Tab-separated table of C-alpha atoms (C1' of nucleotides) in Angstrom:
chain	number	residue	atom	x	y	z
A	35	MET	CA	23.978	17.583	-11.707
A	36	ASN	CA	27.487	17.836	-12.849
A	37	GLN	CA	27.257	16.060	-16.162
A	38	THR	CA	24.831	15.028	-18.755
A	39	LYS	CA	22.221	16.841	-16.673
A	40	LYS	CA	19.877	19.728	-17.510
A	41	HIS	CA	22.166	22.625	-17.854
A	42	TYR	CA	20.802	25.034	-20.294
A	43	HIS	CA	23.881	24.870	-22.304
A	44	HIS	CA	24.483	21.251	-23.161
A	45	GLY	CA	28.274	21.819	-23.443
A	46	ASP	CA	29.293	19.494	-26.077
A	47	LEU	CA	26.184	19.326	-28.171
A	48	ARG	CA	27.707	19.262	-31.462
A	49	GLN	CA	29.670	15.989	-30.941
A	50	THR	CA	26.826	14.282	-29.114
A	51	LEU	CA	24.664	14.931	-32.180
A	52	LEU	CA	27.184	13.545	-34.363
A	53	ASP	CA	27.442	10.547	-32.268
A	54	THR	CA	23.772	9.961	-31.612
A	55	ALA	CA	23.033	10.647	-35.376
A	56	THR	CA	25.343	8.071	-36.316
A	57	ALA	CA	24.054	5.424	-33.786
A	58	ILE	CA	20.212	6.209	-35.159
A	59	ILE	CA	21.528	5.707	-38.775
A	60	SER	CA	23.663	2.516	-38.168
A	61	GLU	CA	20.726	1.039	-36.434
A	62	GLY	CA	17.879	2.166	-38.742
A	63	GLY	CA	19.049	3.838	-41.767
A	64	VAL	CA	19.218	7.104	-43.112
A	65	ASP	CA	15.412	7.432	-43.255
A	66	ALA	CA	15.356	6.517	-39.457
A	67	LEU	CA	17.010	9.770	-38.822
A	68	SER	CA	14.819	12.690	-38.375
A	69	MET	CA	16.106	16.234	-36.904
A	70	ARG	CA	13.419	16.211	-34.303
A	71	LYS	CA	13.995	12.687	-33.227
A	72	LEU	CA	17.515	13.193	-33.000
A	73	ALA	CA	16.822	16.212	-30.794
A	74	ASP	CA	14.372	14.484	-28.612
A	75	HIS	CA	17.036	11.616	-28.271
A	76	VAL	CA	19.714	13.953	-27.068
A	77	GLY	CA	17.428	15.796	-24.789
A	78	VAL	CA	17.095	19.160	-26.455
A	79	SER	CA	14.656	21.033	-28.561
A	80	ARG	CA	13.699	20.641	-31.913
A	81	THR	CA	15.710	23.312	-33.362
A	82	ALA	CA	18.813	22.919	-31.157
A	83	PRO	CA	20.636	21.164	-33.651
A	84	TYR	CA	20.402	23.926	-36.136
A	85	HIS	CA	22.892	25.769	-34.155
A	86	HIS	CA	25.513	23.448	-34.812
A	87	PHE	CA	24.547	22.325	-38.547
A	88	LYS	CA	23.234	24.356	-41.113
A	89	ASP	CA	20.690	21.887	-41.997
A	90	LYS	CA	20.414	18.196	-42.222
A	91	ASN	CA	22.413	17.981	-45.147
A	92	ALA	CA	25.379	19.559	-43.241
A	93	LEU	CA	24.922	16.892	-40.549
A	94	LEU	CA	24.627	14.148	-43.107
A	95	CYS	CA	28.019	15.459	-44.788
A	96	ALA	CA	29.720	15.410	-41.426
A	97	ILE	CA	28.798	11.896	-40.725
A	98	ALA	CA	29.833	10.635	-44.313
A	99	GLU	CA	33.135	12.627	-44.119
A	100	ALA	CA	33.777	10.506	-40.834
A	101	GLY	CA	33.075	7.490	-42.791
A	102	PHE	CA	35.375	8.156	-45.537
A	103	LYS	CA	38.248	9.005	-42.739
A	104	GLN	CA	37.651	5.549	-41.184
A	105	HIS	CA	37.580	3.795	-44.501
A	106	PHE	CA	40.800	5.310	-45.655
A	107	GLU	CA	42.465	4.406	-42.464
A	108	VAL	CA	41.571	0.694	-43.140
A	109	VAL	CA	42.471	0.397	-46.933
A	110	SER	CA	45.442	2.706	-46.882
A	111	LEU	CA	47.394	0.481	-44.328
A	112	LEU	CA	46.832	-2.858	-46.442
A	113	PRO	CA	50.016	-2.881	-48.241
A	114	GLN	CA	52.276	-2.341	-45.242
A	115	GLN	CA	50.261	-4.880	-43.038
A	116	HIS	CA	50.593	-7.776	-45.521
A	117	PRO	CA	54.074	-7.267	-47.117
A	118	GLN	CA	54.161	-11.062	-47.734
A	119	LEU	CA	51.371	-11.038	-50.370
A	120	ASP	CA	52.052	-10.609	-53.924
A	121	LYS	CA	50.061	-8.069	-56.104
A	122	HIS	CA	47.564	-10.171	-57.193
A	123	ALA	CA	46.601	-11.357	-53.476
A	124	LEU	CA	47.126	-7.806	-52.107
A	125	PHE	CA	44.466	-6.614	-55.033
A	126	GLU	CA	41.839	-9.263	-53.969
A	127	LEU	CA	42.480	-8.413	-50.500
A	128	TYR	CA	41.799	-4.933	-51.164
A	129	VAL	CA	38.656	-5.702	-52.993
A	130	LEU	CA	37.410	-8.031	-49.926
A	131	SER	CA	38.325	-5.043	-47.353
A	132	TYR	CA	36.092	-2.641	-49.370
A	133	ILE	CA	33.357	-5.001	-49.343
A	134	ARG	CA	33.460	-6.017	-45.662
A	135	PHE	CA	33.419	-2.234	-44.811
A	136	ALA	CA	30.401	-1.721	-46.714
A	137	ASP	CA	28.819	-4.873	-45.327
A	138	SER	CA	29.966	-3.844	-41.907
A	139	ASN	CA	28.432	-0.255	-42.324
A	140	PRO	CA	25.927	-0.340	-44.765
A	141	GLU	CA	24.116	2.860	-43.796
A	142	THR	CA	27.361	4.587	-43.431
A	143	TYR	CA	28.520	3.452	-46.870
A	144	ASP	CA	24.830	4.682	-47.996
A	145	LEU	CA	25.396	7.845	-47.070
A	146	MET	CA	29.111	8.169	-48.193
A	147	PHE	CA	28.066	7.170	-51.627
A	148	GLY	CA	24.457	7.859	-51.959
A	149	LYS	CA	22.428	10.392	-53.754
A	150	GLU	CA	20.857	12.008	-50.771
A	151	ILE	CA	24.054	13.977	-50.388
A	152	TRP	CA	25.618	13.976	-54.033
A	153	LYS	CA	22.634	14.412	-56.223
A	154	LEU	CA	20.039	15.962	-54.003
A	155	GLY	CA	21.741	17.497	-51.350
A	156	GLN	CA	25.138	19.217	-51.938
A	157	PRO	CA	28.329	17.774	-50.518
A	158	SER	CA	30.114	20.039	-48.204
A	159	GLU	CA	33.603	21.218	-48.977
A	160	ALA	CA	35.282	18.924	-46.518
A	161	LEU	CA	33.369	15.902	-47.954
A	162	HIS	CA	34.359	16.760	-51.220
A	163	ALA	CA	38.226	16.676	-50.124
A	164	THR	CA	38.082	13.892	-48.118
A	165	SER	CA	36.508	11.572	-50.814
A	166	ARG	CA	38.732	12.878	-53.575
A	167	GLN	CA	41.677	11.958	-51.441
A	168	CYS	CA	40.019	8.303	-51.096
A	169	PHE	CA	39.575	8.139	-55.029
A	170	GLN	CA	43.193	9.614	-55.598
A	171	HIS	CA	44.834	6.850	-53.220
A	172	TRP	CA	42.814	4.358	-55.237
A	173	LEU	CA	43.996	5.869	-58.602
A	174	GLU	CA	47.683	5.810	-57.527
A	175	TRP	CA	47.287	2.081	-56.435
A	176	ILE	CA	45.965	1.192	-59.688
A	177	GLU	CA	48.639	2.960	-61.561
A	178	VAL	CA	51.194	0.849	-59.645
A	179	LEU	CA	49.381	-2.238	-60.469
A	180	GLN	CA	49.670	-1.290	-64.117
A	181	THR	CA	52.979	-0.896	-64.153
A	182	GLU	CA	53.552	-4.253	-62.397
A	183	LYS	CA	51.360	-5.812	-65.416
A	184	VAL	CA	48.721	-6.990	-62.944
A	185	LEU	CA	46.243	-4.785	-64.384
A	186	THR	CA	45.739	-4.003	-67.979
A	187	ASP	CA	47.790	-0.961	-69.179
A	188	GLN	CA	45.891	-1.046	-72.543
A	189	HIS	CA	43.478	1.564	-71.042
A	190	PRO	CA	44.345	4.946	-69.221
A	191	THR	CA	44.806	4.546	-65.671
A	192	LEU	CA	41.886	6.645	-64.713
A	193	ARG	CA	39.560	4.563	-66.673
A	194	VAL	CA	40.759	1.342	-65.125
A	195	ALA	CA	40.157	3.037	-61.752
A	196	GLN	CA	36.766	4.119	-62.424
A	197	ALA	CA	35.729	0.705	-63.936
A	198	SER	CA	37.361	-1.493	-61.337
A	199	TRP	CA	35.865	1.022	-58.448
A	200	ALA	CA	32.494	0.584	-60.264
A	201	THR	CA	32.493	-3.170	-59.933
A	202	LEU	CA	33.179	-3.132	-56.175
A	203	HIS	CA	30.715	-0.214	-55.609
A	204	GLY	CA	28.126	-2.097	-57.903
A	205	LEU	CA	28.827	-5.373	-55.432
A	206	CYS	CA	28.343	-3.354	-52.563
A	207	ARG	CA	25.166	-1.585	-53.639
A	208	LEU	CA	23.390	-4.744	-54.802
A	209	LEU	CA	23.680	-6.275	-51.312
A	210	ASN	CA	23.099	-2.789	-49.573
A	211	ASP	CA	20.115	-1.988	-51.417
A	212	GLY	CA	18.470	-5.484	-50.785
A	213	ILE	CA	18.798	-6.675	-54.457
A	214	TYR	CA	21.109	-9.432	-53.714
A	215	VAL	CA	20.195	-10.977	-50.299
A	216	ASN	CA	22.540	-13.789	-49.877
A	217	ARG	CA	25.215	-12.250	-47.898
A	218	ASP	CA	26.806	-15.574	-47.440
A	219	ASP	CA	28.014	-15.164	-51.177
A	220	LEU	CA	29.472	-12.211	-50.403
A	221	GLU	CA	33.479	-13.296	-50.285
A	222	GLU	CA	33.152	-15.550	-53.314
A	223	MET	CA	31.539	-12.693	-55.578
A	224	GLY	CA	34.267	-10.394	-54.198
A	225	LYS	CA	36.950	-13.026	-55.356
A	226	THR	CA	35.195	-13.521	-58.726
A	227	ALA	CA	35.093	-9.962	-59.443
A	228	ALA	CA	38.527	-9.514	-58.483
A	229	ALA	CA	39.673	-12.433	-60.546
A	230	MET	CA	38.077	-10.970	-63.633
A	231	LEU	CA	39.482	-7.689	-63.447
A	232	LEU	CA	43.102	-9.049	-62.977
A	233	LYS	CA	44.996	-9.938	-65.958
A	234	SER	CA	44.955	-13.833	-66.281
A	235	PRO	CA	48.499	-14.719	-65.116
A	236	ALA	CA	50.512	-15.792	-68.401
A	237	GLY	CA	49.668	-19.349	-69.118
A	238	ALA	CA	46.337	-19.717	-67.417
A	239	ASP	CA	44.571	-20.203	-70.536
B	159	MET	CA	-17.502	16.980	-71.411
B	160	ASN	CA	-17.145	13.803	-73.205
B	161	GLN	CA	-13.558	13.004	-71.998
B	162	THR	CA	-10.996	14.325	-69.762
B	163	LYS	CA	-13.691	16.195	-67.951
B	164	LYS	CA	-15.128	16.413	-64.695
B	165	HIS	CA	-16.868	13.374	-64.271
B	166	TYR	CA	-17.117	12.012	-60.925
B	167	HIS	CA	-15.424	8.834	-62.085
B	168	HIS	CA	-12.454	9.580	-63.898
B	169	GLY	CA	-12.805	6.401	-66.095
B	170	ASP	CA	-9.138	5.676	-66.615
B	171	LEU	CA	-7.716	6.838	-63.287
B	172	ARG	CA	-5.170	4.050	-63.009
B	173	GLN	CA	-3.156	4.367	-66.228
B	174	THR	CA	-3.361	8.121	-66.130
B	175	LEU	CA	-1.922	8.070	-62.580
B	176	LEU	CA	1.003	5.831	-63.962
B	177	ASP	CA	1.669	7.892	-66.619
B	178	THR	CA	1.572	11.261	-64.690
B	179	ALA	CA	3.659	9.659	-61.965
B	180	THR	CA	6.338	8.515	-64.577
B	181	ALA	CA	6.397	11.795	-66.094
B	182	ILE	CA	6.787	13.736	-62.751
B	183	ILE	CA	9.583	11.263	-61.654
B	184	SER	CA	11.251	11.453	-64.858
B	185	GLU	CA	11.441	15.131	-64.642
B	186	GLY	CA	12.272	15.544	-60.920
B	187	GLY	CA	13.231	12.283	-59.668
B	188	VAL	CA	11.345	9.877	-57.135
B	189	ASP	CA	11.588	12.445	-54.377
B	190	ALA	CA	9.435	14.838	-56.483
B	191	LEU	CA	6.588	12.576	-56.474
B	192	SER	CA	4.324	13.008	-53.875
B	193	MET	CA	0.843	11.202	-53.634
B	194	ARG	CA	-0.906	14.405	-53.044
B	195	LYS	CA	0.803	16.628	-55.964
B	196	LEU	CA	0.112	13.542	-58.009
B	197	ALA	CA	-3.661	13.550	-57.258
B	198	ASP	CA	-3.668	17.435	-57.557
B	199	HIS	CA	-1.915	17.052	-60.922
B	200	VAL	CA	-4.317	14.654	-62.370
B	201	GLY	CA	-7.252	16.368	-61.000
B	202	VAL	CA	-8.527	14.315	-58.241
B	203	SER	CA	-8.557	14.342	-54.572
B	204	ARG	CA	-5.683	13.393	-52.167
B	205	THR	CA	-6.633	10.098	-51.661
B	206	ALA	CA	-8.453	9.058	-54.900
B	207	PRO	CA	-5.084	7.118	-56.003
B	208	TYR	CA	-5.406	4.806	-53.019
B	209	HIS	CA	-8.200	2.964	-54.916
B	210	HIS	CA	-6.215	2.040	-57.547
B	211	PHE	CA	-2.755	1.318	-55.443
B	212	LYS	CA	-2.555	0.193	-52.042
B	213	ASP	CA	0.019	2.749	-51.082
B	214	LYS	CA	2.906	4.759	-52.752
B	215	ASN	CA	4.952	1.399	-52.625
B	216	ALA	CA	2.722	0.010	-54.875
B	217	LEU	CA	2.629	2.753	-57.463
B	218	LEU	CA	6.468	2.625	-57.327
B	219	CYS	CA	6.584	-1.002	-57.892
B	220	ALA	CA	4.153	-0.733	-60.844
B	221	ILE	CA	6.541	2.034	-62.515
B	222	ALA	CA	9.475	0.104	-61.808
B	223	GLU	CA	8.054	-3.037	-63.447
B	224	ALA	CA	7.179	-1.183	-66.746
B	225	GLY	CA	10.835	0.128	-66.587
B	226	PHE	CA	12.083	-3.835	-66.455
B	227	LYS	CA	9.900	-4.915	-69.238
B	228	GLN	CA	11.099	-1.775	-71.258
B	229	HIS	CA	14.626	-2.548	-70.650
B	230	PHE	CA	14.274	-6.210	-71.270
B	231	GLU	CA	12.899	-5.504	-74.696
B	232	VAL	CA	15.864	-3.605	-75.699
B	233	VAL	CA	18.706	-5.948	-74.478
B	234	SER	CA	16.681	-9.019	-75.450
B	235	LEU	CA	16.838	-7.948	-79.239
B	236	LEU	CA	20.410	-7.172	-79.326
B	237	PRO	CA	21.839	-10.538	-80.491
B	238	GLN	CA	19.496	-11.107	-83.334
B	239	GLN	CA	19.752	-7.565	-84.506
B	240	HIS	CA	23.560	-7.482	-84.663
B	241	PRO	CA	24.018	-10.990	-85.778
B	242	GLN	CA	27.351	-9.706	-87.671
B	243	LEU	CA	29.245	-8.962	-84.410
B	244	ASP	CA	31.425	-11.308	-82.804
B	245	LYS	CA	30.796	-12.292	-79.109
B	246	HIS	CA	33.312	-9.919	-77.942
B	247	ALA	CA	31.772	-6.762	-79.626
B	248	LEU	CA	28.432	-8.122	-78.830
B	249	PHE	CA	29.225	-8.092	-75.074
B	250	GLU	CA	30.503	-4.568	-75.380
B	251	LEU	CA	27.421	-3.479	-77.024
B	252	TYR	CA	25.287	-5.212	-74.341
B	253	VAL	CA	27.398	-3.157	-71.847
B	254	LEU	CA	26.810	0.121	-73.630
B	255	SER	CA	23.124	-0.683	-74.184
B	256	TYR	CA	22.642	-1.198	-70.527
B	257	ILE	CA	24.559	1.856	-69.471
B	258	ARG	CA	22.807	3.950	-71.944
B	259	PHE	CA	19.549	3.006	-70.642
B	260	ALA	CA	20.469	3.762	-67.152
B	261	ASP	CA	21.718	7.019	-68.346
B	262	SER	CA	18.705	8.302	-70.642
B	263	ASN	CA	16.252	7.043	-67.832
B	264	PRO	CA	18.168	7.601	-64.698
B	265	GLU	CA	15.221	7.892	-62.426
B	266	THR	CA	13.543	4.857	-63.738
B	267	TYR	CA	16.694	2.979	-63.278
B	268	ASP	CA	16.749	4.387	-59.665
B	269	LEU	CA	13.567	2.765	-58.995
B	270	MET	CA	14.204	-0.392	-60.658
B	271	PHE	CA	17.304	-0.792	-58.657
B	272	GLY	CA	17.097	1.509	-55.631
B	273	LYS	CA	16.519	0.712	-52.035
B	274	GLU	CA	13.474	2.406	-51.893
B	275	ILE	CA	11.681	-0.477	-53.201
B	276	TRP	CA	13.870	-3.283	-52.375
B	277	LYS	CA	14.943	-2.513	-48.912
B	278	LEU	CA	12.792	-0.137	-47.316
B	279	GLY	CA	9.435	-0.750	-49.141
B	280	GLN	CA	8.942	-4.265	-50.356
B	281	PRO	CA	8.829	-5.291	-54.128
B	282	SER	CA	5.509	-6.741	-55.502
B	283	GLU	CA	5.318	-9.998	-56.595
B	284	ALA	CA	5.141	-8.856	-60.204
B	285	LEU	CA	8.035	-6.951	-59.790
B	286	HIS	CA	9.869	-9.760	-58.323
B	287	ALA	CA	8.953	-11.838	-61.295
B	288	THR	CA	9.932	-9.560	-63.986
B	289	SER	CA	13.101	-8.362	-62.532
B	290	ARG	CA	14.005	-12.171	-62.170
B	291	GLN	CA	13.252	-12.771	-65.672
B	292	CYS	CA	16.022	-10.072	-66.556
B	293	PHE	CA	18.493	-11.529	-64.307
B	294	GLN	CA	17.830	-14.971	-65.881
B	295	HIS	CA	18.292	-13.570	-69.287
B	296	TRP	CA	21.670	-12.313	-68.258
B	297	LEU	CA	22.750	-15.417	-66.587
B	298	GLU	CA	22.042	-17.802	-69.649
B	299	TRP	CA	23.933	-15.408	-71.927
B	300	ILE	CA	27.049	-15.205	-69.652
B	301	GLU	CA	26.769	-18.991	-69.950
B	302	VAL	CA	26.947	-18.853	-73.727
B	303	LEU	CA	30.011	-16.579	-73.315
B	304	GLN	CA	31.707	-18.751	-71.076
B	305	THR	CA	31.303	-21.998	-73.351
B	306	GLU	CA	32.350	-19.741	-76.144
B	307	LYS	CA	35.482	-19.031	-73.958
B	308	VAL	CA	34.925	-15.130	-74.299
B	309	LEU	CA	34.408	-15.125	-70.377
B	310	THR	CA	36.421	-16.832	-67.820
B	311	ASP	CA	34.982	-20.473	-66.806
B	312	GLN	CA	37.187	-20.925	-64.042
B	313	HIS	CA	34.283	-19.481	-61.722
B	314	PRO	CA	30.651	-20.492	-61.683
B	315	THR	CA	28.176	-19.032	-64.026
B	316	LEU	CA	26.204	-17.540	-61.196
B	317	ARG	CA	29.283	-15.923	-59.854
B	318	VAL	CA	30.512	-14.355	-63.125
B	319	ALA	CA	27.209	-13.082	-63.836
B	320	GLN	CA	26.718	-11.229	-60.475
B	321	ALA	CA	30.464	-9.852	-60.619
B	322	SER	CA	29.710	-8.640	-64.323
B	323	TRP	CA	26.544	-7.251	-63.556
B	324	ALA	CA	27.663	-5.472	-60.562
B	325	THR	CA	30.208	-3.781	-62.622
B	326	LEU	CA	27.518	-2.500	-65.177
B	327	HIS	CA	25.245	-1.393	-62.106
B	328	GLY	CA	28.560	0.207	-60.310
B	329	LEU	CA	28.914	2.513	-63.296
B	330	CYS	CA	25.669	3.435	-63.703
B	331	ARG	CA	24.991	4.491	-59.895
B	332	LEU	CA	28.047	6.353	-59.784
B	333	LEU	CA	26.918	8.396	-62.826
B	334	ASN	CA	23.263	8.321	-61.639
B	335	ASP	CA	23.816	9.390	-57.942
B	336	GLY	CA	26.104	12.409	-59.144
B	337	ILE	CA	29.443	11.087	-57.767
B	338	TYR	CA	31.063	10.734	-61.112
B	339	VAL	CA	29.644	13.954	-62.986
B	340	ASN	CA	31.381	13.625	-66.439
B	341	ARG	CA	28.816	11.875	-68.357
B	342	ASP	CA	30.781	12.554	-71.431
B	343	ASP	CA	33.338	9.715	-70.345
B	344	LEU	CA	30.333	7.305	-69.911
B	345	GLU	CA	31.104	5.293	-73.429
B	346	GLU	CA	34.818	4.980	-72.840
B	347	MET	CA	34.229	3.793	-68.952
B	348	GLY	CA	31.834	1.270	-70.131
B	349	LYS	CA	34.318	-0.114	-73.080
B	350	THR	CA	37.141	-0.035	-70.597
B	351	ALA	CA	35.068	-2.275	-68.040
B	352	ALA	CA	33.700	-4.360	-70.892
B	353	ALA	CA	37.497	-4.948	-71.925
B	354	MET	CA	38.399	-5.711	-68.248
B	355	LEU	CA	35.991	-8.318	-67.840
B	356	LEU	CA	36.329	-10.138	-71.118
B	357	LYS	CA	39.286	-12.696	-71.159
B	358	SER	CA	42.025	-11.186	-72.887
B	359	PRO	CA	42.149	-12.757	-76.607
B	360	ALA	CA	44.846	-15.532	-76.659
B	361	GLY	CA	48.213	-13.731	-77.271
B	362	ALA	CA	47.061	-10.424	-76.427
B	363	ASP	CA	50.020	-10.125	-73.610
C	185	DG	C1'	-36.309	0.254	-59.959
C	186	DT	C1'	-33.693	-1.201	-56.248
C	187	DA	C1'	-29.639	-2.764	-54.339
C	188	DA	C1'	-24.841	-3.503	-54.443
C	189	DT	C1'	-20.576	-1.828	-55.423
C	190	DA	C1'	-16.791	0.458	-57.236
C	191	DA	C1'	-14.903	5.299	-57.488
C	192	DC	C1'	-14.101	9.392	-55.309
C	193	DT	C1'	-14.084	13.188	-51.620
C	194	DT	C1'	-13.472	15.560	-46.940
C	195	DG	C1'	-11.669	15.552	-42.334
C	196	DA	C1'	-8.301	14.136	-39.451
C	197	DC	C1'	-3.770	12.679	-37.497
C	198	DA	C1'	0.830	12.174	-36.891
C	199	DC	C1'	4.816	12.928	-38.792
C	200	DT	C1'	8.583	15.872	-41.318
C	201	DG	C1'	12.367	20.172	-42.155
C	202	DT	C1'	13.022	24.672	-40.958
C	203	DC	C1'	12.071	29.855	-39.888
C	204	DA	C1'	11.066	33.770	-36.554
C	205	DA	C1'	11.129	35.613	-32.232
C	206	DG	C1'	12.167	35.010	-27.684
C	207	DA	C1'	14.356	33.213	-23.106
C	208	DT	C1'	18.684	31.972	-20.696
C	209	DC	C1'	23.312	31.382	-19.780
C	210	DG	C1'	28.527	32.230	-19.804
C	211	DG	C1'	32.231	35.000	-20.208
C	212	DT	C1'	34.228	39.569	-20.614
C	213	DA	C1'	34.691	45.151	-20.102
C	214	DG	C1'	34.160	48.455	-17.206
D	4	DC	C1'	30.660	43.453	-8.786
D	5	DT	C1'	27.743	44.823	-12.695
D	6	DA	C1'	26.347	45.266	-17.202
D	7	DC	C1'	26.356	43.698	-21.412
D	8	DC	C1'	27.112	40.749	-25.522
D	9	DG	C1'	26.805	36.951	-28.155
D	10	DA	C1'	26.436	31.830	-28.142
D	11	DT	C1'	23.239	28.768	-26.967
D	12	DC	C1'	18.816	26.739	-26.440
D	13	DT	C1'	13.341	27.135	-26.609
D	14	DT	C1'	8.510	27.853	-27.997
D	15	DG	C1'	5.638	28.795	-31.811
D	16	DA	C1'	4.367	28.402	-36.405
D	17	DC	C1'	4.007	26.881	-41.637
D	18	DA	C1'	4.010	24.041	-45.173
D	19	DG	C1'	4.478	19.722	-46.317
D	20	DT	C1'	4.198	14.545	-46.355
D	21	DG	C1'	1.523	9.492	-46.192
D	22	DT	C1'	-2.537	7.337	-45.232
D	23	DC	C1'	-6.745	5.777	-42.409
D	24	DA	C1'	-11.761	6.606	-41.439
D	25	DA	C1'	-16.258	7.805	-42.722
D	26	DG	C1'	-19.050	9.710	-46.093
D	27	DT	C1'	-20.842	10.762	-51.100
D	28	DT	C1'	-21.804	9.726	-55.848
D	29	DA	C1'	-21.890	7.271	-60.005
D	30	DT	C1'	-21.928	2.630	-62.116
D	31	DT	C1'	-23.307	-1.898	-62.601
D	32	DA	C1'	-26.198	-6.408	-61.594
D	33	DC	C1'	-30.546	-8.189	-61.055
DNA sequence: GTAATAACTTGACACTGTCAAGATCGGTAG
DNA sequence: CTACCGATCTTGACAGTGTCAAGTTATTAC
């Protein structure tokens, strides 16, 4: 009765809730997560979680935030991990990494960019900050690609960043939401998208 | 007591349900629609709707289907309505029309392309057919643009269609889901996206 | 007119999120 | 060591959800 047993005080409930909730969501989607089942699964009463998260929205925000951090870690390391690639190839890799993340963590992705939080619920301050940081990173990188003439510089950096991100996001959603079903085509779709966004190399016509 | 009164048989319940449900959704989103409130609003008992729609999913499918038809009507008429435009401009118009539709009917758009139906529920046969027709139309048009050298022909038509559609869809979702909030930038974002997807006109570099 | 059937209602069940009030424990002040 | 306090957890309750089963009523077919 030393650990994970029936103490009145769980001791580490907050983190346990986060972990279990993430697991449930990864397995069955956001809709598979109910506060009650979560509590049940962890072995506490229905309302115990409310002492660690204001409400369900707060829990979801915390999970989404972790997702952003994980995602940021992956993409922000790409350039220094592949110094041999030229900018075109690096952009493609970026695109593919993004898509792969969404594909391997579909439910987390849903939470990170879903209306559940951003429209219906309200994103926590922390979530706002973390996601902003991700977009900021993307924005800076787009700017670099513009000065290197790999992306168009005929339009403002912000617009190019929004439009290109929208492409990635759109691909992910179409697959994630079950509209496109052929996940096998994923890579090829990503490559096509990357190629279309990039300025055609001089003389490609 | 001849019309819209308290007959035991409503007489036109199916259509009334569709209309009312569409109205409720347009106003407060899919989540604002509950079978019980809908029935209440129409003035019938909780389970009356179930005699006209197998379940909530079936109702949503019917609404989504109507959305596809409405959307198809708009975009399929564009070419003949604007014969003076060149292909570049027409593509941009197409993009803008798509975005405007999603912007003016955000909740319907949600339903048409949301996981509510496609992933969690199951799309009706009719919905499948209608949406397929829409994509088919898009596909054929992309093919034309490829042969006219306005879009890249370095990649298969299907891939180009998927990638370009994903861009539109991504933009719509980012705005629709509350991730981008500046709806004023909508048109400009659409134009930037269109420009990036199109092959740069010869000599633009 | 009677029988079949379509349309509708009431009752019930198992869920959901979350509030209010009470129980129990761990740590600290005296 | 004791008394208390606040953090933590529990039980009870409420209003809401989708939908099934069984009963009621009106319309239609013969």
